[in-house]
Amino acid sequence: SVSDGAFLIIRAENDARTIVVKNNATATDGQIQLADSADYSLDDDKKSLLLQRRGTSWYEVARDQAINQRSDENSVLANQVFG
């Protein structure tokens, strides 16, 4: 079981495989609610989704560049701190 408020990042491993994140698709253990209410394709390794668990569903918090930029900034910060 996943705790309420937990975060999940989804991204494609590589460009060869497309992941289609289905908005509001029927599921036995929750649904994914995307901000624009439309399915979203992760069709290259630069695209990503940040989701947060609320109740039994996952809600979009951010996508693409916002997540990638934060990941890059955290990597730089970690290198500066732990060098």
PDB file of C-alpha atoms in Angstrom:
ATOM      1  CA  SER A   1       0.000   0.000   0.000  1.00  0.00           C
ATOM      2  CA  VAL A   2       1.235   3.485  -0.869  1.00  0.00           C
ATOM      3  CA  SER A   3       0.914   6.264   1.707  1.00  0.00           C
ATOM      4  CA  ASP A   4      -1.282   9.277   1.080  1.00  0.00           C
ATOM      5  CA  GLY A   5       0.911  12.180  -0.080  1.00  0.00           C
ATOM      6  CA  ALA A   6       3.592   9.934  -1.616  1.00  0.00           C
ATOM      7  CA  PHE A   7       5.270  11.100  -4.839  1.00  0.00           C
ATOM      8  CA  LEU A   8       6.042   9.096  -7.971  1.00  0.00           C
ATOM      9  CA  ILE A   9       8.089  10.112 -11.027  1.00  0.00           C
ATOM     10  CA  ILE A  10       7.332   8.302 -14.281  1.00  0.00           C
ATOM     11  CA  ARG A  11       9.657   8.573 -17.269  1.00  0.00           C
ATOM     12  CA  ALA A  12      10.560   6.505 -20.279  1.00  0.00           C
ATOM     13  CA  GLU A  13      13.770   4.503 -20.011  1.00  0.00           C
ATOM     14  CA  ASN A  14      14.650   5.311 -23.620  1.00  0.00           C
ATOM     15  CA  ASP A  15      13.243   6.637 -26.898  1.00  0.00           C
ATOM     16  CA  ALA A  16      12.478   3.153 -28.253  1.00  0.00           C
ATOM     17  CA  ARG A  17       9.424   2.559 -26.055  1.00  0.00           C
ATOM     18  CA  THR A  18       6.465   4.922 -25.591  1.00  0.00           C
ATOM     19  CA  ILE A  19       4.549   4.916 -22.314  1.00  0.00           C
ATOM     20  CA  VAL A  20       0.991   6.256 -22.563  1.00  0.00           C
ATOM     21  CA  VAL A  21      -0.284   7.554 -19.234  1.00  0.00           C
ATOM     22  CA  LYS A  22      -4.063   7.234 -19.366  1.00  0.00           C
ATOM     23  CA  ASN A  23      -6.055  10.003 -17.710  1.00  0.00           C
ATOM     24  CA  ASN A  24      -8.859   8.821 -15.434  1.00  0.00           C
ATOM     25  CA  ALA A  25      -8.748   5.220 -16.707  1.00  0.00           C
ATOM     26  CA  THR A  26     -10.752   2.738 -14.655  1.00  0.00           C
ATOM     27  CA  ALA A  27      -8.602   0.831 -12.192  1.00  0.00           C
ATOM     28  CA  THR A  28      -9.232  -1.263  -9.097  1.00  0.00           C
ATOM     29  CA  ASP A  29      -6.684   0.660  -7.011  1.00  0.00           C
ATOM     30  CA  GLY A  30      -6.993   4.300  -8.027  1.00  0.00           C
ATOM     31  CA  GLN A  31      -6.675   6.373 -11.130  1.00  0.00           C
ATOM     32  CA  ILE A  32      -4.289   8.918 -12.605  1.00  0.00           C
ATOM     33  CA  GLN A  33      -5.679  12.436 -12.865  1.00  0.00           C
ATOM     34  CA  LEU A  34      -3.703  14.563 -15.331  1.00  0.00           C
ATOM     35  CA  ALA A  35      -3.843  18.373 -15.192  1.00  0.00           C
ATOM     36  CA  ASP A  36      -5.204  18.786 -18.718  1.00  0.00           C
ATOM     37  CA  SER A  37      -7.554  15.760 -18.471  1.00  0.00           C
ATOM     38  CA  ALA A  38      -5.947  14.118 -21.523  1.00  0.00           C
ATOM     39  CA  ASP A  39      -3.737  11.058 -21.996  1.00  0.00           C
ATOM     40  CA  TYR A  40      -0.013  11.855 -22.086  1.00  0.00           C
ATOM     41  CA  SER A  41       2.705  10.051 -24.052  1.00  0.00           C
ATOM     42  CA  LEU A  42       6.178   9.677 -22.616  1.00  0.00           C
ATOM     43  CA  ASP A  43       7.796   9.129 -26.010  1.00  0.00           C
ATOM     44  CA  ASP A  44      11.369  10.139 -25.241  1.00  0.00           C
ATOM     45  CA  ASP A  45      13.660   9.952 -22.226  1.00  0.00           C
ATOM     46  CA  LYS A  46      13.396  13.706 -21.568  1.00  0.00           C
ATOM     47  CA  LYS A  47       9.656  13.600 -20.767  1.00  0.00           C
ATOM     48  CA  SER A  48       8.474  12.803 -17.260  1.00  0.00           C
ATOM     49  CA  LEU A  49       5.516  13.136 -14.906  1.00  0.00           C
ATOM     50  CA  LEU A  50       5.543  13.855 -11.185  1.00  0.00           C
ATOM     51  CA  LEU A  51       2.459  12.410  -9.488  1.00  0.00           C
ATOM     52  CA  GLN A  52       1.199  12.625  -5.904  1.00  0.00           C
ATOM     53  CA  ARG A  53      -1.025  10.074  -4.199  1.00  0.00           C
ATOM     54  CA  ARG A  54      -4.205  11.551  -2.701  1.00  0.00           C
ATOM     55  CA  GLY A  55      -6.696   9.034  -1.387  1.00  0.00           C
ATOM     56  CA  THR A  56      -6.869   6.234  -3.939  1.00  0.00           C
ATOM     57  CA  SER A  57      -5.794   8.286  -6.965  1.00  0.00           C
ATOM     58  CA  TRP A  58      -2.586   9.834  -8.324  1.00  0.00           C
ATOM     59  CA  TYR A  59      -2.639  13.535  -9.308  1.00  0.00           C
ATOM     60  CA  GLU A  60      -0.248  15.322 -11.661  1.00  0.00           C
ATOM     61  CA  VAL A  61       2.007  17.823  -9.892  1.00  0.00           C
ATOM     62  CA  ALA A  62       4.433  18.650 -12.729  1.00  0.00           C
ATOM     63  CA  ARG A  63       5.700  17.366 -16.046  1.00  0.00           C
ATOM     64  CA  ASP A  64       8.682  17.527 -18.376  1.00  0.00           C
ATOM     65  CA  GLN A  65      11.107  20.408 -18.039  1.00  0.00           C
ATOM     66  CA  ALA A  66      10.105  21.396 -14.497  1.00  0.00           C
ATOM     67  CA  ILE A  67      11.000  17.927 -13.220  1.00  0.00           C
ATOM     68  CA  ASN A  68      14.120  17.543 -15.363  1.00  0.00           C
ATOM     69  CA  GLN A  69      15.400  20.971 -14.301  1.00  0.00           C
ATOM     70  CA  ARG A  70      14.907  20.142 -10.616  1.00  0.00           C
ATOM     71  CA  SER A  71      16.680  16.802 -11.085  1.00  0.00           C
ATOM     72  CA  ASP A  72      19.629  18.585 -12.736  1.00  0.00           C
ATOM     73  CA  GLU A  73      19.720  21.231  -9.972  1.00  0.00           C
ATOM     74  CA  ASN A  74      19.650  18.525  -7.289  1.00  0.00           C
ATOM     75  CA  SER A  75      22.519  16.695  -9.020  1.00  0.00           C
ATOM     76  CA  VAL A  76      24.601  19.885  -9.107  1.00  0.00           C
ATOM     77  CA  LEU A  77      23.803  20.607  -5.454  1.00  0.00           C
ATOM     78  CA  ALA A  78      24.700  17.037  -4.433  1.00  0.00           C
ATOM     79  CA  ASN A  79      28.014  17.336  -6.277  1.00  0.00           C
ATOM     80  CA  GLN A  80      28.757  20.623  -4.503  1.00  0.00           C
ATOM     81  CA  VAL A  81      27.910  19.202  -1.077  1.00  0.00           C
ATOM     82  CA  PHE A  82      29.412  15.720  -1.424  1.00  0.00           C
ATOM     83  CA  GLY A  83      31.871  16.493  -4.249  1.00  0.00           C
TER      84      GLY A  83
END
